[in-house]
Amino acid sequence: MIERNKCIANIKAGYLFPEIAKRRREYAAAHPGAKIISLGVGNTTEPILPHINAGLVEGARQLATAEGYSGYQDEGLLALREKISGVFYKNAFGPEEVFISDGAKCDIGRLQLLFGAGTPVAVQDPSYPVYVDGSVLIGAAGGWAGTGYQGITYLPCTAENNYFPDLEKLPSNSLFYFCSPNNPTGAVADRQQLEALVKAAVRKGVLIIFDAAYAEYIRDPALPKTIYEIEGAKTCAIEVNSFSKPAGFTGVRLGWTVVPKELKYAGGESVNADWARIAGTIFNGASNIAQAGGLAALDAEGLKEIRQLCDFYLGNAKLIRETLQNLGVSCVGGGNSPYIWARFPGRDSWDVFAEILDKCQVVTTPGSGFGPAGQSFVRFSAFGHRPDVEEACARLSRLNR
Ligand code: PLP
């Protein structure tokens, strides 16, 4: 029989979210009739707003017309690439530097093909699990202490360092995944921190994959929304982004990746040219209907709806954060991101998860699932219907008993 890809055996048993879903099912089976509320996964819950939705509908309608029909668009519709550059990057990029994807997660997985199996990888600890698992799948021996794997450097981001890693520990010539606003901590790197990051990356020959999937949740005007606000970033950073969380496109599937022309490998070859090659080779582009929706999302009316939707989830985040703080739980995030990172000193994350599920019938995400520095934390997600979030907050007071 054919052999299994050995890398698959190296990924940690059970991806975090299926494990949470399993525990939720087990609890529901043991407690029939319990109304479980999820503040766990980062899946959006609110309907797509009317103007953006009309863009999707119009995109579908056009496909049925001779003038409006379109087929493969490997790197994405030109109009959308230009619009993204204009709206998010002050036209700092040509359309050939903006690649439309079927979502940030998909591109995070594909980007690894650019660098190959032996590339050293570094991540913020805690971090979005796809950075580690995706790296392990492509052959970077990975995993964290306790699982026996080595090869991925975990840079702790804790209350002690204000959720920003010690850049002295960043390995030279590595790929560094950096997410801001951060999933799971909700922390947002400020300008000074990002300047230090870019400086360190340039000095050490590091390529940053900057995940800005939650940038539209930033409300503090002093906080950078993209790594390219920082001078020098075009020579050391790729940015991935998404319509999922700002426009409710988690199921529609649309994102983008910026690969600047200035970005070069050690040998001087163009990373941008290779990414275009990969996009044309194993990816045939995002849905044209989704892209029509993306175009509507980025005109004046669509941008208003994006703000409205993000404000709604930020309203949920505020309720959750205030509830936790009133209970004496210390937490970060929620002000410029849809996640609240709550600390339960001395406790195991899965035990806290189980206690909250048992006493409140509320599903959270255990912090240890995002990396060793997540131990003793749980993540609360602000993606939920308002009445559910209000009820979950009321039930959280049972934690005091
Ligand atoms: N990046 C981060 C940090 C995320 O939290 C998520 C989804 O939760 C994604 C990327 C995935 O985005 P997409 O839906 O565009 O694949």
PDB file of N, CA, C and O in Angstrom, residues 173 205 207 263-271:
ATOM      1  N   ASN A 173      17.224  34.422   9.377  1.00  0.00           N
ATOM      2  CA  ASN A 173      16.810  33.780   8.117  1.00  0.00           C
ATOM      3  C   ASN A 173      15.590  32.871   8.283  1.00  0.00           C
ATOM      4  O   ASN A 173      15.497  31.818   7.661  1.00  0.00           O
ATOM      5  N   GLY A 205      17.529  39.054   8.316  1.00  0.00           N
ATOM      6  CA  GLY A 205      17.150  38.329   7.103  1.00  0.00           C
ATOM      7  C   GLY A 205      15.874  37.516   7.265  1.00  0.00           C
ATOM      8  O   GLY A 205      15.694  36.467   6.643  1.00  0.00           O
ATOM      9  N   LEU A 207      11.784  36.855   7.004  1.00  0.00           N
ATOM     10  CA  LEU A 207      10.608  37.252   6.229  1.00  0.00           C
ATOM     11  C   LEU A 207       9.379  37.161   7.136  1.00  0.00           C
ATOM     12  O   LEU A 207       9.125  36.107   7.727  1.00  0.00           O
ATOM     13  N   LEU A 263      10.459  42.499  -2.451  1.00  0.00           N
ATOM     14  CA  LEU A 263      10.800  41.345  -1.616  1.00  0.00           C
ATOM     15  C   LEU A 263      11.636  40.343  -2.411  1.00  0.00           C
ATOM     16  O   LEU A 263      11.215  39.867  -3.461  1.00  0.00           O
ATOM     17  N   LYS A 264      12.816  40.014  -1.872  1.00  0.00           N
ATOM     18  CA  LYS A 264      13.738  39.118  -2.588  1.00  0.00           C
ATOM     19  C   LYS A 264      14.204  37.992  -1.673  1.00  0.00           C
ATOM     20  O   LYS A 264      14.330  38.152  -0.470  1.00  0.00           O
ATOM     21  N   TYR A 265      14.493  36.848  -2.268  1.00  0.00           N
ATOM     22  CA  TYR A 265      15.133  35.753  -1.528  1.00  0.00           C
ATOM     23  C   TYR A 265      16.622  36.094  -1.329  1.00  0.00           C
ATOM     24  O   TYR A 265      17.139  37.046  -1.945  1.00  0.00           O
ATOM     25  N   ALA A 266      17.311  35.226  -0.568  1.00  0.00           N
ATOM     26  CA  ALA A 266      18.746  35.413  -0.322  1.00  0.00           C
ATOM     27  C   ALA A 266      19.505  35.516  -1.640  1.00  0.00           C
ATOM     28  O   ALA A 266      20.454  36.297  -1.776  1.00  0.00           O
ATOM     29  N   GLY A 267      19.086  34.748  -2.655  1.00  0.00           N
ATOM     30  CA  GLY A 267      19.786  34.729  -3.937  1.00  0.00           C
ATOM     31  C   GLY A 267      19.379  35.876  -4.867  1.00  0.00           C
ATOM     32  O   GLY A 267      19.835  35.921  -6.008  1.00  0.00           O
ATOM     33  N   GLY A 268      18.482  36.756  -4.402  1.00  0.00           N
ATOM     34  CA  GLY A 268      18.072  37.915  -5.192  1.00  0.00           C
ATOM     35  C   GLY A 268      16.865  37.655  -6.086  1.00  0.00           C
ATOM     36  O   GLY A 268      16.375  38.567  -6.759  1.00  0.00           O
ATOM     37  N   GLU A 269      16.341  36.429  -6.100  1.00  0.00           N
ATOM     38  CA  GLU A 269      15.184  36.146  -6.951  1.00  0.00           C
ATOM     39  C   GLU A 269      13.937  36.827  -6.379  1.00  0.00           C
ATOM     40  O   GLU A 269      13.853  37.097  -5.185  1.00  0.00           O
ATOM     41  N   SER A 270      12.942  37.045  -7.239  1.00  0.00           N
ATOM     42  CA  SER A 270      11.721  37.758  -6.828  1.00  0.00           C
ATOM     43  C   SER A 270      10.711  36.801  -6.184  1.00  0.00           C
ATOM     44  O   SER A 270      10.275  35.818  -6.796  1.00  0.00           O
ATOM     45  N   VAL A 271      10.322  37.139  -4.949  1.00  0.00           N
ATOM     46  CA  VAL A 271       9.288  36.348  -4.268  1.00  0.00           C
ATOM     47  C   VAL A 271       7.950  36.557  -4.985  1.00  0.00           C
ATOM     48  O   VAL A 271       7.166  35.619  -5.155  1.00  0.00           O
TER      49      VAL A 271
END
